[in-house]
Amino acid sequence: MLTIRQIAYRYPASTEAALTDVSFAATRGQVLGLLGPNGAGKTTLIALLAGLLRLQAGEITVDGLPLAATRARKPTRIALAPQEYAFYPSLTVTENLDCFAGVGGLFGSRRQQRIGECLAFVQIERHAHTRAARLSGGLKRRLNLAIALLHEPELLLLDEPTVGVDPQSRVFLLDAIRKLAQSGCAVIYTSHYMEEIEAIADYAVFLDEGRVVKQGPLAELLAEADAAGLRARPRHGNLEQLFMALTDHSLRG
């Protein structure tokens, strides 16, 4: 669905490029894990895909059409659930969903239907009339996801969606994201947690210093790591360190 070819980006006040010659593709029905240390360029890439930054070089297409044309024709084909909470704390859960549904052009019975479906999908119906500011961290993440899903996006961008949540909420969110992919959505998922990526990703792209240093089907990358003896990773399973080791191993031949 999504193809990225040799994109580059440099912030005006910076002498270093945030992204250089980045290329990969995302497919419907799959979760693509976007990995890398802080400063690797993940957030910049997500911002470009979400239309928050203007592409400076390279090409991004959706089903063969330029990203800008796709967004102009139907902005809601692509949705972002950012790392920050993207809702109004003073509004209730339902009021937030109603607000964002209207902004995206949902009206009448269809609007109410989607609000109900999204509440049910993320399982926060019993908190429908609770002010968002009073929700727990895990429930706030669920509300973030519900808002992103209102317009049934074909491409879902998730930027560290489980930061600050309890283990039970993390398991729920991962299961929900996997179900979205299985329903035909293309998902790009950034995370620092190895267990999350291994649980839901089909394909992995590792960024470092703004460049793609490793990519491929996750099962193949992990098999390569096993064969190279690199799976004896740190006790807490930092996926960044695994892929840094895997990349270093491949560079050293």
Tab-separated table of N, CA and C in Angstrom, residues 60-152:
chain	number	residue	atom	x	y	z
A	60	ILE	N	6.961	9.484	-1.638
A	60	ILE	CA	6.070	8.654	-0.826
A	60	ILE	C	4.780	8.483	-1.609
A	61	THR	N	4.401	7.226	-1.865
A	61	THR	CA	3.169	6.973	-2.611
A	61	THR	C	2.262	6.031	-1.839
A	62	VAL	N	0.969	6.192	-2.052
A	62	VAL	CA	-0.057	5.313	-1.485
A	62	VAL	C	-0.841	4.740	-2.652
A	63	ASP	N	-0.740	3.438	-2.839
A	63	ASP	CA	-1.369	2.784	-3.994
A	63	ASP	C	-0.968	3.467	-5.301
A	64	GLY	N	0.287	3.877	-5.374
A	64	GLY	CA	0.812	4.464	-6.596
A	64	GLY	C	0.610	5.951	-6.748
A	65	LEU	N	-0.203	6.567	-5.888
A	65	LEU	CA	-0.434	8.005	-5.949
A	65	LEU	C	0.463	8.730	-4.951
A	66	PRO	N	0.959	9.933	-5.299
A	66	PRO	CA	1.755	10.696	-4.346
A	66	PRO	C	0.988	10.933	-3.049
A	67	LEU	N	1.716	10.946	-1.938
A	67	LEU	CA	1.083	11.111	-0.633
A	67	LEU	C	0.238	12.384	-0.573
A	68	ALA	N	0.754	13.486	-1.111
A	68	ALA	CA	0.020	14.749	-1.059
A	68	ALA	C	-1.317	14.630	-1.789
A	69	ALA	N	-1.319	13.955	-2.934
A	69	ALA	CA	-2.562	13.780	-3.690
A	69	ALA	C	-3.528	12.882	-2.934
A	70	THR	N	-3.001	11.852	-2.290
A	70	THR	CA	-3.841	10.944	-1.500
A	70	THR	C	-4.496	11.683	-0.357
A	71	ARG	N	-3.723	12.500	0.341
A	71	ARG	CA	-4.264	13.238	1.480
A	71	ARG	C	-5.277	14.286	1.020
A	72	ALA	N	-5.021	14.898	-0.123
A	72	ALA	CA	-5.960	15.899	-0.635
A	72	ALA	C	-7.290	15.251	-1.018
A	73	ARG	N	-7.219	14.052	-1.580
A	73	ARG	CA	-8.422	13.359	-2.036
A	73	ARG	C	-9.203	12.788	-0.857
A	74	LYS	N	-8.502	12.176	0.096
A	74	LYS	CA	-9.166	11.586	1.262
A	74	LYS	C	-8.194	11.574	2.440
A	75	PRO	N	-8.156	12.648	3.229
A	75	PRO	CA	-7.199	12.758	4.336
A	75	PRO	C	-7.314	11.641	5.365
A	76	THR	N	-8.514	11.092	5.516
A	76	THR	CA	-8.730	10.106	6.577
A	76	THR	C	-8.239	8.702	6.223
A	77	ARG	N	-7.658	8.517	5.032
A	77	ARG	CA	-7.089	7.205	4.706
A	77	ARG	C	-5.916	6.872	5.616
A	78	ILE	N	-5.254	7.903	6.134
A	78	ILE	CA	-4.089	7.729	7.006
A	78	ILE	C	-4.404	8.361	8.353
A	79	ALA	N	-4.168	7.623	9.431
A	79	ALA	CA	-4.430	8.145	10.772
A	79	ALA	C	-3.203	7.966	11.647
A	80	LEU	N	-3.050	8.887	12.579
A	80	LEU	CA	-1.909	8.875	13.506
A	80	LEU	C	-2.407	8.810	14.938
A	81	ALA	N	-1.859	7.864	15.704
A	81	ALA	CA	-2.025	7.850	17.156
A	81	ALA	C	-0.662	8.202	17.732
A	82	PRO	N	-0.450	9.464	18.113
A	82	PRO	CA	0.886	9.911	18.524
A	82	PRO	C	1.253	9.445	19.923
A	83	GLN	N	2.527	9.631	20.250
A	83	GLN	CA	2.998	9.272	21.587
A	83	GLN	C	2.344	10.171	22.639
A	84	GLU	N	2.117	11.433	22.292
A	84	GLU	CA	1.451	12.345	23.207
A	84	GLU	C	-0.050	12.063	23.199
A	85	TYR	N	-0.737	12.447	24.261
A	85	TYR	CA	-2.186	12.288	24.290
A	85	TYR	C	-2.808	13.312	23.343
A	86	ALA	N	-3.598	12.839	22.387
A	86	ALA	CA	-4.163	13.698	21.348
A	86	ALA	C	-5.672	13.822	21.521
A	87	PHE	N	-6.075	14.396	22.652
A	87	PHE	CA	-7.492	14.628	22.904
A	87	PHE	C	-7.615	15.798	23.866
A	88	TYR	N	-8.855	16.196	24.125
A	88	TYR	CA	-9.115	17.324	25.017
A	88	TYR	C	-9.388	16.810	26.428
A	89	PRO	N	-8.505	17.096	27.386
A	89	PRO	CA	-8.660	16.551	28.741
A	89	PRO	C	-9.960	16.953	29.419
A	90	SER	N	-10.483	18.128	29.102
A	90	SER	CA	-11.687	18.614	29.783
A	90	SER	C	-12.973	18.007	29.242
A	91	LEU	N	-12.881	17.334	28.084
A	91	LEU	CA	-14.062	16.690	27.506
A	91	LEU	C	-14.155	15.236	27.955
A	92	THR	N	-15.358	14.690	27.918
A	92	THR	CA	-15.519	13.271	28.223
A	92	THR	C	-15.017	12.442	27.045
A	93	VAL	N	-14.939	11.146	27.268
A	93	VAL	CA	-14.517	10.232	26.202
A	93	VAL	C	-15.422	10.384	24.977
A	94	THR	N	-16.748	10.331	25.184
A	94	THR	CA	-17.682	10.435	24.063
A	94	THR	C	-17.616	11.804	23.408
A	95	GLU	N	-17.463	12.847	24.186
A	95	GLU	CA	-17.370	14.195	23.625
A	95	GLU	C	-16.124	14.334	22.753
A	96	ASN	N	-15.032	13.740	23.172
A	96	ASN	CA	-13.825	13.756	22.354
A	96	ASN	C	-14.058	13.043	21.026
A	97	LEU	N	-14.638	11.857	21.090
A	97	LEU	CA	-14.898	11.105	19.865
A	97	LEU	C	-15.865	11.855	18.953
A	98	ASP	N	-16.878	12.463	19.530
A	98	ASP	CA	-17.839	13.220	18.751
A	98	ASP	C	-17.166	14.406	18.057
A	99	CYS	N	-16.279	15.075	18.778
A	99	CYS	CA	-15.556	16.223	18.223
A	99	CYS	C	-14.698	15.812	17.029
A	100	PHE	N	-13.892	14.774	17.206
A	100	PHE	CA	-12.986	14.348	16.144
A	100	PHE	C	-13.740	13.691	14.981
A	101	ALA	N	-14.867	13.082	15.275
A	101	ALA	CA	-15.683	12.525	14.195
A	101	ALA	C	-16.197	13.643	13.295
A	102	GLY	N	-16.649	14.731	13.906
A	102	GLY	CA	-17.151	15.854	13.130
A	102	GLY	C	-16.065	16.527	12.312
A	103	VAL	N	-14.881	16.672	12.898
A	103	VAL	CA	-13.762	17.281	12.178
A	103	VAL	C	-13.440	16.487	10.910
A	104	GLY	N	-13.562	15.176	10.989
A	104	GLY	CA	-13.237	14.324	9.851
A	104	GLY	C	-14.386	14.104	8.887
A	105	GLY	N	-15.532	14.745	9.153
A	105	GLY	CA	-16.630	14.674	8.202
A	105	GLY	C	-17.638	13.567	8.438
A	106	LEU	N	-17.677	13.021	9.648
A	106	LEU	CA	-18.694	12.017	9.966
A	106	LEU	C	-19.910	12.709	10.579
A	107	PHE	N	-21.101	12.404	10.056
A	107	PHE	CA	-22.307	13.058	10.553
A	107	PHE	C	-23.456	12.056	10.648
A	108	GLY	N	-24.484	12.461	11.355
A	108	GLY	CA	-25.708	11.674	11.424
A	108	GLY	C	-25.528	10.316	12.071
A	109	SER	N	-26.267	9.341	11.559
A	109	SER	CA	-26.260	8.007	12.153
A	109	SER	C	-24.905	7.324	11.999
A	110	ARG	N	-24.211	7.610	10.898
A	110	ARG	CA	-22.899	7.000	10.693
A	110	ARG	C	-21.914	7.471	11.761
A	111	ARG	N	-22.014	8.730	12.126
A	111	ARG	CA	-21.146	9.289	13.171
A	111	ARG	C	-21.372	8.558	14.495
A	112	GLN	N	-22.626	8.395	14.885
A	112	GLN	CA	-22.933	7.705	16.135
A	112	GLN	C	-22.532	6.239	16.073
A	113	GLN	N	-22.691	5.635	14.912
A	113	GLN	CA	-22.313	4.236	14.755
A	113	GLN	C	-20.812	4.052	14.973
A	114	ARG	N	-20.002	4.923	14.339
A	114	ARG	CA	-18.552	4.793	14.468
A	114	ARG	C	-18.088	5.079	15.892
A	115	ILE	N	-18.710	6.037	16.550
A	115	ILE	CA	-18.351	6.308	17.946
A	115	ILE	C	-18.612	5.063	18.797
A	116	GLY	N	-19.764	4.454	18.608
A	116	GLY	CA	-20.083	3.239	19.368
A	116	GLY	C	-19.145	2.099	19.043
A	117	GLU	N	-18.812	1.933	17.762
A	117	GLU	CA	-17.919	0.846	17.353
A	117	GLU	C	-16.516	1.039	17.927
A	118	CYS	N	-16.038	2.271	17.934
A	118	CYS	CA	-14.683	2.525	18.443
A	118	CYS	C	-14.620	2.380	19.959
A	119	LEU	N	-15.670	2.828	20.635
A	119	LEU	CA	-15.741	2.608	22.083
A	119	LEU	C	-15.684	1.118	22.401
A	120	ALA	N	-16.429	0.329	21.628
A	120	ALA	CA	-16.474	-1.114	21.864
A	120	ALA	C	-15.149	-1.776	21.516
A	121	PHE	N	-14.534	-1.333	20.430
A	121	PHE	CA	-13.292	-1.972	19.991
A	121	PHE	C	-12.183	-1.814	21.032
A	122	VAL	N	-12.078	-0.615	21.624
A	122	VAL	CA	-11.025	-0.403	22.625
A	122	VAL	C	-11.524	-0.673	24.046
A	123	GLN	N	-12.781	-1.098	24.160
A	123	GLN	CA	-13.385	-1.522	25.425
A	123	GLN	C	-13.328	-0.440	26.501
A	124	ILE	N	-13.854	0.740	26.148
A	124	ILE	CA	-13.957	1.797	27.157
A	124	ILE	C	-15.394	2.335	27.235
A	125	GLU	N	-16.369	1.484	26.885
A	125	GLU	CA	-17.766	1.926	26.925
A	125	GLU	C	-18.181	2.418	28.313
A	126	ARG	N	-17.726	1.751	29.349
A	126	ARG	CA	-18.169	2.141	30.692
A	126	ARG	C	-17.535	3.443	31.162
A	127	HIS	N	-16.564	3.927	30.396
A	127	HIS	CA	-15.937	5.213	30.716
A	127	HIS	C	-16.376	6.295	29.730
A	128	ALA	N	-17.434	6.021	28.984
A	128	ALA	CA	-17.854	6.924	27.911
A	128	ALA	C	-18.141	8.337	28.411
A	129	HIS	N	-18.613	8.466	29.640
A	129	HIS	CA	-18.987	9.786	30.159
A	129	HIS	C	-17.983	10.301	31.196
A	130	THR	N	-16.810	9.716	31.208
A	130	THR	CA	-15.741	10.160	32.109
A	130	THR	C	-14.887	11.208	31.405
A	131	ARG	N	-14.540	12.257	32.129
A	131	ARG	CA	-13.639	13.255	31.555
A	131	ARG	C	-12.297	12.597	31.254
A	132	ALA	N	-11.729	12.917	30.095
A	132	ALA	CA	-10.491	12.271	29.655
A	132	ALA	C	-9.356	12.486	30.651
A	133	ALA	N	-9.330	13.628	31.316
A	133	ALA	CA	-8.262	13.921	32.281
A	133	ALA	C	-8.258	12.941	33.446
A	134	ARG	N	-9.397	12.317	33.716
A	134	ARG	CA	-9.512	11.422	34.871
A	134	ARG	C	-9.230	9.961	34.526
A	135	LEU	N	-8.957	9.671	33.272
A	135	LEU	CA	-8.668	8.298	32.869
A	135	LEU	C	-7.275	7.886	33.322
A	136	SER	N	-7.095	6.590	33.525
A	136	SER	CA	-5.761	6.064	33.806
A	136	SER	C	-4.904	6.157	32.546
A	137	GLY	N	-3.599	5.941	32.702
A	137	GLY	CA	-2.706	5.997	31.553
A	137	GLY	C	-3.101	5.012	30.458
A	138	GLY	N	-3.469	3.807	30.857
A	138	GLY	CA	-3.858	2.804	29.878
A	138	GLY	C	-5.128	3.172	29.144
A	139	LEU	N	-6.099	3.731	29.858
A	139	LEU	CA	-7.352	4.136	29.226
A	139	LEU	C	-7.150	5.342	28.307
A	140	LYS	N	-6.228	6.210	28.658
A	140	LYS	CA	-5.917	7.347	27.781
A	140	LYS	C	-5.320	6.848	26.465
A	141	ARG	N	-4.489	5.817	26.552
A	141	ARG	CA	-3.934	5.235	25.323
A	141	ARG	C	-5.040	4.598	24.473
A	142	ARG	N	-6.000	3.996	25.135
A	142	ARG	CA	-7.120	3.405	24.400
A	142	ARG	C	-7.942	4.494	23.706
A	143	LEU	N	-8.131	5.619	24.386
A	143	LEU	CA	-8.861	6.727	23.775
A	143	LEU	C	-8.088	7.281	22.586
A	144	ASN	N	-6.773	7.417	22.711
A	144	ASN	CA	-5.940	7.841	21.578
A	144	ASN	C	-6.184	6.945	20.357
A	145	LEU	N	-6.199	5.635	20.610
A	145	LEU	CA	-6.389	4.676	19.524
A	145	LEU	C	-7.804	4.785	18.953
A	146	ALA	N	-8.794	4.919	19.816
A	146	ALA	CA	-10.184	5.024	19.347
A	146	ALA	C	-10.365	6.225	18.426
A	147	ILE	N	-9.771	7.354	18.786
A	147	ILE	CA	-9.871	8.550	17.956
A	147	ILE	C	-9.230	8.304	16.598
A	148	ALA	N	-8.070	7.646	16.592
A	148	ALA	CA	-7.378	7.365	15.327
A	148	ALA	C	-8.191	6.452	14.420
A	149	LEU	N	-9.035	5.606	15.020
A	149	LEU	CA	-9.774	4.611	14.237
A	149	LEU	C	-11.140	5.086	13.746
A	150	LEU	N	-11.569	6.269	14.181
A	150	LEU	CA	-12.917	6.741	13.880
A	150	LEU	C	-13.264	6.670	12.393
A	151	HIS	N	-12.320	7.040	11.534
A	151	HIS	CA	-12.607	7.161	10.107
A	151	HIS	C	-12.137	5.951	9.304
A	152	GLU	N	-11.911	4.837	10.008
A	152	GLU	CA	-11.535	3.571	9.376
A	152	GLU	C	-10.336	3.741	8.438
